[in-house]
PDB file of C-alpha atoms in Angstrom:
ATOM      1  CA  MET A   1       0.000   0.000   0.000  1.00  0.00           C
ATOM      2  CA  PRO A   2       1.463   3.430  -0.880  1.00  0.00           C
ATOM      3  CA  ALA A   3       2.697   5.600   1.965  1.00  0.00           C
ATOM      4  CA  THR A   4      -0.001   8.223   1.405  1.00  0.00           C
ATOM      5  CA  ILE A   5      -2.748   5.605   1.611  1.00  0.00           C
ATOM      6  CA  SER A   6      -1.245   4.171   4.819  1.00  0.00           C
ATOM      7  CA  ALA A   7      -1.192   7.613   6.392  1.00  0.00           C
ATOM      8  CA  ARG A   8      -4.815   8.221   5.518  1.00  0.00           C
ATOM      9  CA  THR A   9      -5.762   4.794   6.817  1.00  0.00           C
ATOM     10  CA  ALA A  10      -4.035   5.380  10.162  1.00  0.00           C
ATOM     11  CA  ALA A  11      -5.668   8.780  10.519  1.00  0.00           C
ATOM     12  CA  LEU A  12      -9.110   7.250  10.147  1.00  0.00           C
ATOM     13  CA  THR A  13      -8.771   4.727  12.989  1.00  0.00           C
ATOM     14  CA  VAL A  14     -10.627   6.894  15.476  1.00  0.00           C
ATOM     15  CA  ALA A  15     -13.405   7.625  12.986  1.00  0.00           C
ATOM     16  CA  LEU A  16     -14.300   3.962  12.550  1.00  0.00           C
ATOM     17  CA  ALA A  17     -14.049   3.248  16.261  1.00  0.00           C
ATOM     18  CA  SER A  18     -16.635   5.962  16.877  1.00  0.00           C
ATOM     19  CA  ALA A  19     -18.807   4.685  14.064  1.00  0.00           C
ATOM     20  CA  THR A  20     -19.247   1.278  15.701  1.00  0.00           C
ATOM     21  CA  VAL A  21     -21.224   2.581  18.670  1.00  0.00           C
ATOM     22  CA  LEU A  22     -24.677   1.118  18.124  1.00  0.00           C
ATOM     23  CA  GLY A  23     -27.667   3.361  18.014  1.00  0.00           C
ATOM     24  CA  THR A  24     -25.845   6.590  18.755  1.00  0.00           C
ATOM     25  CA  LEU A  25     -24.049   7.538  15.583  1.00  0.00           C
ATOM     26  CA  VAL A  26     -25.251  10.514  13.573  1.00  0.00           C
ATOM     27  CA  LEU A  27     -23.158  11.438  10.558  1.00  0.00           C
ATOM     28  CA  PRO A  28     -22.197  15.109  10.207  1.00  0.00           C
ATOM     29  CA  ALA A  29     -23.503  17.102   7.260  1.00  0.00           C
ATOM     30  CA  ALA A  30     -20.181  16.822   5.428  1.00  0.00           C
ATOM     31  CA  ALA A  31     -20.381  13.028   5.589  1.00  0.00           C
ATOM     32  CA  THR A  32     -23.879  12.892   4.091  1.00  0.00           C
ATOM     33  CA  ALA A  33     -23.424  15.547   1.408  1.00  0.00           C
ATOM     34  CA  ALA A  34     -23.534  14.410  -2.206  1.00  0.00           C
ATOM     35  CA  PRO A  35     -20.110  13.858  -3.798  1.00  0.00           C
ATOM     36  CA  THR A  36     -18.856  16.656  -6.025  1.00  0.00           C
ATOM     37  CA  THR A  37     -19.286  16.411  -9.794  1.00  0.00           C
ATOM     38  CA  SER A  38     -15.567  15.922 -10.358  1.00  0.00           C
ATOM     39  CA  ALA A  39     -15.575  12.981  -7.970  1.00  0.00           C
ATOM     40  CA  VAL A  40     -18.511  11.152  -9.529  1.00  0.00           C
ATOM     41  CA  THR A  41     -18.107  11.576 -13.292  1.00  0.00           C
ATOM     42  CA  ALA A  42     -17.664   8.203 -14.947  1.00  0.00           C
ATOM     43  CA  SER A  43     -18.672   6.771 -18.316  1.00  0.00           C
ATOM     44  CA  THR A  44     -20.442   3.478 -18.869  1.00  0.00           C
ATOM     45  CA  ALA A  45     -17.433   2.190 -20.770  1.00  0.00           C
ATOM     46  CA  ALA A  46     -15.144   2.939 -17.855  1.00  0.00           C
ATOM     47  CA  GLU A  47     -17.363   0.890 -15.534  1.00  0.00           C
ATOM     48  CA  ASP A  48     -17.485  -2.158 -17.809  1.00  0.00           C
ATOM     49  CA  ILE A  49     -14.435  -3.677 -16.143  1.00  0.00           C
ATOM     50  CA  GLU A  50     -13.641  -6.870 -14.334  1.00  0.00           C
ATOM     51  CA  ARG A  51     -13.460  -6.922 -10.546  1.00  0.00           C
ATOM     52  CA  PRO A  52     -11.883 -10.236  -9.510  1.00  0.00           C
ATOM     53  CA  GLN A  53     -12.881 -11.428  -6.051  1.00  0.00           C
ATOM     54  CA  GLY A  54     -10.920 -13.439  -3.559  1.00  0.00           C
ATOM     55  CA  PRO A  55     -12.167 -16.664  -1.934  1.00  0.00           C
ATOM     56  CA  VAL A  56     -14.601 -16.982   0.948  1.00  0.00           C
ATOM     57  CA  GLY A  57     -12.732 -17.246   4.210  1.00  0.00           C
ATOM     58  CA  PRO A  58     -12.231 -16.076   7.791  1.00  0.00           C
ATOM     59  CA  LEU A  59     -10.814 -12.722   8.818  1.00  0.00           C
ATOM     60  CA  LYS A  60      -7.099 -12.269   8.255  1.00  0.00           C
ATOM     61  CA  THR A  61      -5.675 -11.195  11.604  1.00  0.00           C
ATOM     62  CA  ASP A  62      -2.272  -9.998  10.474  1.00  0.00           C
ATOM     63  CA  ALA A  63      -0.982  -7.724  13.236  1.00  0.00           C
ATOM     64  CA  SER A  64       1.519  -6.122  10.872  1.00  0.00           C
ATOM     65  CA  ARG A  65      -1.256  -4.578   8.761  1.00  0.00           C
ATOM     66  CA  SER A  66      -2.777  -1.207   9.623  1.00  0.00           C
ATOM     67  CA  ARG A  67      -6.219  -1.522  11.150  1.00  0.00           C
ATOM     68  CA  LEU A  68      -9.042   0.892  10.554  1.00  0.00           C
ATOM     69  CA  SER A  69     -10.700  -0.014  13.842  1.00  0.00           C
ATOM     70  CA  SER A  70      -9.124  -0.618  17.226  1.00  0.00           C
ATOM     71  CA  ALA A  71     -12.493  -1.200  18.903  1.00  0.00           C
ATOM     72  CA  ALA A  72     -14.425  -3.407  16.496  1.00  0.00           C
ATOM     73  CA  LEU A  73     -17.886  -4.707  17.254  1.00  0.00           C
ATOM     74  CA  PRO A  74     -18.335  -8.380  18.060  1.00  0.00           C
ATOM     75  CA  ALA A  75     -18.533 -10.198  14.747  1.00  0.00           C
ATOM     76  CA  GLY A  76     -22.066 -10.446  13.446  1.00  0.00           C
ATOM     77  CA  ALA A  77     -23.503  -8.135  16.122  1.00  0.00           C
ATOM     78  CA  PRO A  78     -26.479  -5.937  15.197  1.00  0.00           C
ATOM     79  CA  ILE A  79     -25.333  -2.688  13.642  1.00  0.00           C
ATOM     80  CA  THR A  80     -27.112   0.582  12.881  1.00  0.00           C
ATOM     81  CA  ARG A  81     -27.484   2.009   9.401  1.00  0.00           C
ATOM     82  CA  SER A  82     -25.312   5.022  10.222  1.00  0.00           C
ATOM     83  CA  ALA A  83     -22.568   2.764  11.558  1.00  0.00           C
ATOM     84  CA  VAL A  84     -22.575   0.713   8.314  1.00  0.00           C
ATOM     85  CA  ILE A  85     -22.131   3.848   6.204  1.00  0.00           C
ATOM     86  CA  ALA A  86     -19.464   5.273   8.521  1.00  0.00           C
ATOM     87  CA  ARG A  87     -17.445   2.041   8.327  1.00  0.00           C
ATOM     88  CA  ALA A  88     -17.680   1.961   4.522  1.00  0.00           C
ATOM     89  CA  LYS A  89     -16.668   5.624   4.270  1.00  0.00           C
ATOM     90  CA  THR A  90     -13.381   4.915   6.030  1.00  0.00           C
ATOM     91  CA  TRP A  91     -12.252   2.862   3.028  1.00  0.00           C
ATOM     92  CA  ALA A  92     -13.627   5.373   0.517  1.00  0.00           C
ATOM     93  CA  ASP A  93     -12.003   8.324   2.301  1.00  0.00           C
ATOM     94  CA  ALA A  94      -8.686   6.475   2.508  1.00  0.00           C
ATOM     95  CA  LYS A  95      -8.973   5.400  -1.171  1.00  0.00           C
ATOM     96  CA  VAL A  96      -8.065   1.848  -0.211  1.00  0.00           C
ATOM     97  CA  PRO A  97      -6.679   0.150  -3.374  1.00  0.00           C
ATOM     98  CA  TYR A  98      -8.755  -2.618  -4.965  1.00  0.00           C
ATOM     99  CA  SER A  99      -7.251  -6.081  -4.581  1.00  0.00           C
ATOM    100  CA  MET A 100      -8.538  -9.646  -4.386  1.00  0.00           C
ATOM    101  CA  ASN A 101      -5.405 -10.691  -2.470  1.00  0.00           C
ATOM    102  CA  ASP A 102      -4.834  -7.876   0.048  1.00  0.00           C
ATOM    103  CA  TYR A 103      -6.629  -7.546   3.372  1.00  0.00           C
ATOM    104  CA  LEU A 104      -7.312  -4.591   5.627  1.00  0.00           C
ATOM    105  CA  ASP A 105      -8.704  -4.923   9.137  1.00  0.00           C
ATOM    106  CA  GLY A 106      -9.200  -8.603   8.358  1.00  0.00           C
ATOM    107  CA  TYR A 107     -11.286  -8.069   5.211  1.00  0.00           C
ATOM    108  CA  ARG A 108     -10.408  -8.499   1.527  1.00  0.00           C
ATOM    109  CA  THR A 109     -10.096  -5.178  -0.235  1.00  0.00           C
ATOM    110  CA  ASP A 110     -12.427  -6.115  -3.095  1.00  0.00           C
ATOM    111  CA  CYS A 111     -16.089  -5.208  -3.643  1.00  0.00           C
ATOM    112  CA  SER A 112     -17.596  -7.983  -1.513  1.00  0.00           C
ATOM    113  CA  GLY A 113     -14.904  -7.455   1.127  1.00  0.00           C
ATOM    114  CA  LEU A 114     -16.006  -3.848   1.600  1.00  0.00           C
ATOM    115  CA  VAL A 115     -19.612  -4.927   2.194  1.00  0.00           C
ATOM    116  CA  SER A 116     -18.444  -7.677   4.559  1.00  0.00           C
ATOM    117  CA  MET A 117     -16.457  -5.090   6.510  1.00  0.00           C
ATOM    118  CA  ALA A 118     -19.233  -2.456   6.519  1.00  0.00           C
ATOM    119  CA  TRP A 119     -21.787  -5.002   7.746  1.00  0.00           C
ATOM    120  CA  ASN A 120     -19.273  -6.366  10.287  1.00  0.00           C
ATOM    121  CA  LEU A 121     -19.905  -9.940   9.172  1.00  0.00           C
ATOM    122  CA  GLY A 122     -16.800 -11.284  10.879  1.00  0.00           C
ATOM    123  CA  THR A 123     -15.961 -13.258   7.752  1.00  0.00           C
ATOM    124  CA  ASN A 124     -15.071 -12.599   4.125  1.00  0.00           C
ATOM    125  CA  ALA A 125     -18.101 -13.261   1.943  1.00  0.00           C
ATOM    126  CA  TRP A 126     -18.343 -12.917  -1.825  1.00  0.00           C
ATOM    127  CA  THR A 127     -21.109 -12.048  -4.290  1.00  0.00           C
ATOM    128  CA  GLY A 128     -22.058 -15.716  -4.460  1.00  0.00           C
ATOM    129  CA  ASN A 129     -23.136 -15.887  -0.802  1.00  0.00           C
ATOM    130  CA  LEU A 130     -23.725 -12.291   0.365  1.00  0.00           C
ATOM    131  CA  ASP A 131     -27.449 -12.795  -0.229  1.00  0.00           C
ATOM    132  CA  THR A 132     -27.521 -15.437   2.535  1.00  0.00           C
ATOM    133  CA  TYR A 133     -26.764 -12.684   5.058  1.00  0.00           C
ATOM    134  CA  ALA A 134     -29.617 -10.519   3.796  1.00  0.00           C
ATOM    135  CA  ASN A 135     -33.265 -10.378   2.799  1.00  0.00           C
ATOM    136  CA  ARG A 136     -34.362  -9.338  -0.653  1.00  0.00           C
ATOM    137  CA  ILE A 137     -36.214  -6.003  -0.803  1.00  0.00           C
ATOM    138  CA  THR A 138     -37.637  -3.702  -3.466  1.00  0.00           C
ATOM    139  CA  LYS A 139     -36.233  -0.505  -4.943  1.00  0.00           C
ATOM    140  CA  SER A 140     -38.745   1.602  -3.015  1.00  0.00           C
ATOM    141  CA  GLU A 141     -37.614   0.022   0.272  1.00  0.00           C
ATOM    142  CA  LEU A 142     -33.928   0.903  -0.112  1.00  0.00           C
ATOM    143  CA  LYS A 143     -32.363   2.694   2.857  1.00  0.00           C
ATOM    144  CA  LYS A 144     -28.800   3.547   3.808  1.00  0.00           C
ATOM    145  CA  GLY A 145     -26.724   0.470   4.540  1.00  0.00           C
ATOM    146  CA  ASP A 146     -28.607  -1.797   2.110  1.00  0.00           C
ATOM    147  CA  MET A 147     -26.795  -3.314  -0.874  1.00  0.00           C
ATOM    148  CA  LEU A 148     -27.313  -3.681  -4.596  1.00  0.00           C
ATOM    149  CA  LEU A 149     -25.952  -7.061  -5.657  1.00  0.00           C
ATOM    150  CA  PHE A 150     -25.077  -8.341  -9.113  1.00  0.00           C
ATOM    151  CA  HIS A 151     -23.886 -11.941  -9.181  1.00  0.00           C
ATOM    152  CA  ASN A 152     -22.997 -12.871 -12.736  1.00  0.00           C
ATOM    153  CA  PRO A 153     -23.490 -16.644 -13.239  1.00  0.00           C
ATOM    154  CA  SER A 154     -21.564 -16.593 -16.520  1.00  0.00           C
ATOM    155  CA  ASN A 155     -18.503 -14.972 -14.929  1.00  0.00           C
ATOM    156  CA  PRO A 156     -19.070 -15.150 -11.160  1.00  0.00           C
ATOM    157  CA  THR A 157     -15.537 -14.478  -9.915  1.00  0.00           C
ATOM    158  CA  SER A 158     -14.573 -11.541 -12.126  1.00  0.00           C
ATOM    159  CA  GLY A 159     -17.854 -10.329 -13.646  1.00  0.00           C
ATOM    160  CA  SER A 160     -19.915  -9.717 -10.496  1.00  0.00           C
ATOM    161  CA  HIS A 161     -20.184  -6.633  -8.313  1.00  0.00           C
ATOM    162  CA  VAL A 162     -21.866  -5.203  -5.200  1.00  0.00           C
ATOM    163  CA  VAL A 163     -22.504  -1.613  -4.052  1.00  0.00           C
ATOM    164  CA  LEU A 164     -23.609  -0.183  -0.705  1.00  0.00           C
ATOM    165  CA  PHE A 165     -26.578   2.147  -0.970  1.00  0.00           C
ATOM    166  CA  GLU A 166     -26.393   5.403   1.029  1.00  0.00           C
ATOM    167  CA  ARG A 167     -29.287   7.579  -0.163  1.00  0.00           C
ATOM    168  CA  TRP A 168     -31.239   8.816  -3.171  1.00  0.00           C
ATOM    169  CA  THR A 169     -29.928  11.982  -4.777  1.00  0.00           C
ATOM    170  CA  ASP A 170     -33.479  13.336  -5.268  1.00  0.00           C
ATOM    171  CA  SER A 171     -37.136  12.347  -5.271  1.00  0.00           C
ATOM    172  CA  SER A 172     -36.979  10.941  -8.809  1.00  0.00           C
ATOM    173  CA  LYS A 173     -34.971   7.959  -7.513  1.00  0.00           C
ATOM    174  CA  THR A 174     -33.054   7.700 -10.770  1.00  0.00           C
ATOM    175  CA  SER A 175     -29.636   7.961  -9.095  1.00  0.00           C
ATOM    176  CA  TYR A 176     -28.181   7.418  -5.661  1.00  0.00           C
ATOM    177  CA  VAL A 177     -25.063   7.971  -3.589  1.00  0.00           C
ATOM    178  CA  GLY A 178     -23.265   4.656  -3.265  1.00  0.00           C
ATOM    179  CA  ILE A 179     -20.042   3.360  -1.731  1.00  0.00           C
ATOM    180  CA  GLU A 180     -18.144   0.643  -3.561  1.00  0.00           C
ATOM    181  CA  GLN A 181     -14.744  -0.989  -3.870  1.00  0.00           C
ATOM    182  CA  THR A 182     -13.833  -0.838  -7.539  1.00  0.00           C
ATOM    183  CA  PRO A 183     -10.539  -0.437  -9.417  1.00  0.00           C
ATOM    184  CA  PRO A 184      -8.435   1.502  -8.774  1.00  0.00           C
ATOM    185  CA  HIS A 185      -9.748   2.127  -5.209  1.00  0.00           C
ATOM    186  CA  ALA A 186     -12.761   2.440  -2.942  1.00  0.00           C
ATOM    187  CA  VAL A 187     -15.017   5.362  -3.812  1.00  0.00           C
ATOM    188  CA  ARG A 188     -18.183   7.154  -2.714  1.00  0.00           C
ATOM    189  CA  ARG A 189     -20.045   8.666  -5.660  1.00  0.00           C
ATOM    190  CA  THR A 190     -23.335   9.264  -7.427  1.00  0.00           C
ATOM    191  CA  ILE A 191     -24.464   6.221  -9.436  1.00  0.00           C
ATOM    192  CA  PRO A 192     -27.367   5.898 -11.907  1.00  0.00           C
ATOM    193  CA  TYR A 193     -29.882   3.322 -10.676  1.00  0.00           C
ATOM    194  CA  ALA A 194     -29.129   0.475 -10.487  1.00  0.00           C
ATOM    195  CA  TYR A 195     -25.614   0.765 -11.924  1.00  0.00           C
ATOM    196  CA  PHE A 196     -23.639   2.110 -14.888  1.00  0.00           C
ATOM    197  CA  ASN A 197     -23.969  -1.195 -16.742  1.00  0.00           C
ATOM    198  CA  ASN A 198     -25.929  -4.437 -16.255  1.00  0.00           C
ATOM    199  CA  SER A 199     -28.448  -2.265 -14.421  1.00  0.00           C
ATOM    200  CA  GLY A 200     -31.294  -4.739 -14.753  1.00  0.00           C
ATOM    201  CA  SER A 201     -29.277  -7.465 -13.016  1.00  0.00           C
ATOM    202  CA  TYR A 202     -28.659  -5.642  -9.721  1.00  0.00           C
ATOM    203  CA  VAL A 203     -30.923  -6.776  -6.875  1.00  0.00           C
ATOM    204  CA  PRO A 204     -31.495  -4.795  -3.628  1.00  0.00           C
ATOM    205  CA  TYR A 205     -30.937  -6.616  -0.327  1.00  0.00           C
ATOM    206  CA  ARG A 206     -31.068  -5.687   3.378  1.00  0.00           C
ATOM    207  CA  TYR A 207     -28.642  -7.107   5.938  1.00  0.00           C
ATOM    208  CA  LYS A 208     -30.508  -9.272   8.450  1.00  0.00           C
ATOM    209  CA  ASN A 209     -28.736  -7.728  11.470  1.00  0.00           C
ATOM    210  CA  ILE A 210     -29.100  -4.075  10.504  1.00  0.00           C
ATOM    211  CA  THR A 211     -31.066  -1.835  12.890  1.00  0.00           C
ATOM    212  CA  GLU A 212     -32.640   1.568  12.512  1.00  0.00           C
ATOM    213  CA  ASP A 213     -30.910   4.586  13.996  1.00  0.00           C
ATOM    214  CA  VAL A 214     -32.375   5.782  17.306  1.00  0.00           C
ATOM    215  CA  THR A 215     -34.771   8.688  16.874  1.00  0.00           C
ATOM    216  CA  ALA A 216     -36.501  10.731  19.533  1.00  0.00           C
ATOM    217  CA  THR A 217     -40.182  11.640  19.810  1.00  0.00           C
ATOM    218  CA  ARG A 218     -41.429  14.430  22.043  1.00  0.00           C
ATOM    219  CA  ASP A 219     -45.180  13.918  21.884  1.00  0.00           C
ATOM    220  CA  HIS A 220     -45.941  12.008  25.086  1.00  0.00           C
ATOM    221  CA  ASP A 221     -44.965  11.725  28.707  1.00  0.00           C
ATOM    222  CA  TYR A 222     -45.286   8.009  29.421  1.00  0.00           C
ATOM    223  CA  THR A 223     -43.743   8.001  32.904  1.00  0.00           C
ATOM    224  CA  GLY A 224     -45.904  10.809  34.281  1.00  0.00           C
ATOM    225  CA  ASP A 225     -43.027  12.986  35.523  1.00  0.00           C
ATOM    226  CA  LEU A 226     -44.063  15.889  33.259  1.00  0.00           C
ATOM    227  CA  LYS A 227     -40.845  15.485  31.269  1.00  0.00           C
ATOM    228  CA  ASP A 228     -40.391  14.435  27.648  1.00  0.00           C
ATOM    229  CA  ASP A 229     -39.405  10.801  27.185  1.00  0.00           C
ATOM    230  CA  LEU A 230     -37.218   9.237  24.506  1.00  0.00           C
ATOM    231  CA  LEU A 231     -38.372   6.354  22.310  1.00  0.00           C
ATOM    232  CA  GLY A 232     -35.712   4.435  20.439  1.00  0.00           C
ATOM    233  CA  VAL A 233     -34.800   1.091  18.898  1.00  0.00           C
ATOM    234  CA  ASP A 234     -31.999  -0.759  20.657  1.00  0.00           C
ATOM    235  CA  SER A 235     -29.355  -2.929  18.998  1.00  0.00           C
ATOM    236  CA  ALA A 236     -31.684  -5.951  19.111  1.00  0.00           C
ATOM    237  CA  GLY A 237     -34.433  -4.102  17.274  1.00  0.00           C
ATOM    238  CA  THR A 238     -36.653  -3.707  20.371  1.00  0.00           C
ATOM    239  CA  LEU A 239     -38.537  -0.438  20.843  1.00  0.00           C
ATOM    240  CA  ARG A 240     -37.483   0.956  24.216  1.00  0.00           C
ATOM    241  CA  LEU A 241     -38.539   3.873  26.383  1.00  0.00           C
ATOM    242  CA  TYR A 242     -35.963   6.092  28.075  1.00  0.00           C
ATOM    243  CA  SER A 243     -37.743   8.337  30.559  1.00  0.00           C
ATOM    244  CA  GLY A 244     -36.972  12.021  30.958  1.00  0.00           C
ATOM    245  CA  ASN A 245     -35.504  11.523  34.435  1.00  0.00           C
ATOM    246  CA  GLY A 246     -32.593   9.519  33.065  1.00  0.00           C
ATOM    247  CA  SER A 247     -33.780   5.982  33.870  1.00  0.00           C
ATOM    248  CA  SER A 248     -32.512   3.115  31.751  1.00  0.00           C
ATOM    249  CA  GLY A 249     -34.562   1.698  28.902  1.00  0.00           C
ATOM    250  CA  VAL A 250     -37.582  -0.532  29.429  1.00  0.00           C
ATOM    251  CA  ASN A 251     -39.299  -2.689  26.837  1.00  0.00           C
ATOM    252  CA  PHE A 252     -41.844  -0.221  25.505  1.00  0.00           C
ATOM    253  CA  THR A 253     -43.449  -2.698  23.096  1.00  0.00           C
ATOM    254  CA  ARG A 254     -44.209  -5.113  25.935  1.00  0.00           C
ATOM    255  CA  ASP A 255     -45.000  -2.661  28.732  1.00  0.00           C
ATOM    256  CA  ARG A 256     -46.706   0.211  26.899  1.00  0.00           C
ATOM    257  CA  ARG A 257     -50.164  -0.213  28.501  1.00  0.00           C
ATOM    258  CA  ARG A 258     -48.745  -0.488  32.005  1.00  0.00           C
ATOM    259  CA  LEU A 259     -46.512   2.534  31.471  1.00  0.00           C
ATOM    260  CA  ASP A 260     -49.352   4.557  30.028  1.00  0.00           C
ATOM    261  CA  ARG A 261     -51.663   3.777  32.960  1.00  0.00           C
ATOM    262  CA  HIS A 262     -48.886   4.504  35.428  1.00  0.00           C
ATOM    263  CA  GLY A 263     -47.957   7.695  33.609  1.00  0.00           C
ATOM    264  CA  GLN A 264     -51.509   9.026  33.510  1.00  0.00           C
ATOM    265  CA  GLY A 265     -52.040   8.387  37.228  1.00  0.00           C
ATOM    266  CA  ARG A 266     -48.711   9.886  38.208  1.00  0.00           C
ATOM    267  CA  ARG A 267     -49.221  12.866  35.954  1.00  0.00           C
ATOM    268  CA  ARG A 268     -52.676  13.576  37.396  1.00  0.00           C
ATOM    269  CA  GLY A 269     -51.258  13.356  40.925  1.00  0.00           C
ATOM    270  CA  LEU A 270     -48.501  15.854  40.163  1.00  0.00           C
ATOM    271  CA  GLN A 271     -50.949  18.222  38.546  1.00  0.00           C
ATOM    272  CA  ARG A 272     -53.329  18.029  41.545  1.00  0.00           C
ATOM    273  CA  ARG A 273     -50.507  18.763  43.959  1.00  0.00           C
ATOM    274  CA  ARG A 274     -49.394  21.725  41.890  1.00  0.00           C
ATOM    275  CA  ARG A 275     -52.941  23.123  41.833  1.00  0.00           C
ATOM    276  CA  ARG A 276     -53.334  22.768  45.609  1.00  0.00           C
ATOM    277  CA  ARG A 277     -50.297  24.838  46.506  1.00  0.00           C
ATOM    278  CA  PRO A 278     -51.654  28.232  45.363  1.00  0.00           C
ATOM    279  CA  ARG A 279     -54.973  27.634  47.186  1.00  0.00           C
ATOM    280  CA  ARG A 280     -53.215  26.743  50.441  1.00  0.00           C
ATOM    281  CA  HIS A 281     -51.010  29.815  50.212  1.00  0.00           C
ATOM    282  CA  GLN A 282     -54.016  31.981  49.433  1.00  0.00           C
ATOM    283  CA  GLU A 283     -55.941  30.572  52.399  1.00  0.00           C
ATOM    284  CA  ASP A 284     -52.994  31.156  54.750  1.00  0.00           C
ATOM    285  CA  HIS A 285     -52.790  34.737  53.525  1.00  0.00           C
ATOM    286  CA  ARG A 286     -56.505  35.352  54.110  1.00  0.00           C
ATOM    287  CA  ARG A 287     -56.257  34.144  57.701  1.00  0.00           C
ATOM    288  CA  THR A 288     -54.495  37.428  58.442  1.00  0.00           C
ATOM    289  CA  LEU A 289     -57.362  39.535  56.996  1.00  0.00           C
ATOM    290  CA  PRO A 290     -60.144  41.090  59.087  1.00  0.00           C
ATOM    291  CA  LEU A 291     -63.118  38.796  59.690  1.00  0.00           C
ATOM    292  CA  HIS A 292     -65.520  40.709  57.368  1.00  0.00           C
ATOM    293  CA  ARG A 293     -63.033  40.478  54.475  1.00  0.00           C
ATOM    294  CA  GLN A 294     -62.565  36.746  55.078  1.00  0.00           C
ATOM    295  CA  ARG A 295     -66.349  36.240  54.765  1.00  0.00           C
ATOM    296  CA  ARG A 296     -66.505  38.404  51.669  1.00  0.00           C
ATOM    297  CA  GLY A 297     -63.947  36.117  50.074  1.00  0.00           C
ATOM    298  CA  ARG A 298     -66.040  33.100  51.123  1.00  0.00           C
ATOM    299  CA  VAL A 299     -63.185  31.569  53.030  1.00  0.00           C
ATOM    300  CA  GLN A 300     -64.198  29.469  56.009  1.00  0.00           C
ATOM    301  CA  VAL A 301     -61.748  30.006  58.827  1.00  0.00           C
ATOM    302  CA  HIS A 302     -61.910  27.954  62.013  1.00  0.00           C
ATOM    303  CA  GLN A 303     -60.442  29.724  64.991  1.00  0.00           C
TER     304      GLN A 303
END
């Protein structure tokens, strides 16, 4: 690997380590912006190239190689969509050279190796078996972290390809921002749907262990403490409630009715107590008034 590529790779170690935190990663605006025109221009002829893939196999744990992540997730663990894209971007940003024989952070630096790394499979897959780690979806269902897979039965080793989908460029859904490992190096760019060539042969898939990014809603107080609560999906795909007082998550899907009943009762109690305070203070104040003014205010005072 050239010295400049090694330097970029080393500099991105921290970025990937941060990206592997499940459910908490939000990419900055610069990371989600569309690639510039100069970075994405490519002709169909230029993309009609062979991309030889290496064999299926375990991770290569060569300590002498630079690693993009010093705090990797457990192999095969659930991973958020933002974390998948952040992991893939580390190779694209470092312009990791395409090779069916070289490995980086345990993964082959070819097209299927990039997807294996981004999905944190814990093994090196290839286009012939990547679909076994995923479920087939439709074009309209594509979200960031999904893949577009072309396995060419007539030339499976060198004529196949796979791309990670990041997002649509606009509402027409005729092109998208994708991340791929392709000669001469990994790249993030705008791609016409489904690809520059063999477009009709690319099939969208969703990784079985991918999870949605945590999002907050501020439309209900389920715990009754008059504070906004957070609803989010954990790494196992379970909807959980994180109350506004900082308590840990509870299974919202299972316990929603109980929480709602508890929240309504607790909320009503707090509201009643808050309403009582002004009346008590007002009554204490009127005790000091002359008797005729107490009667005028219809306050019953027992001496």
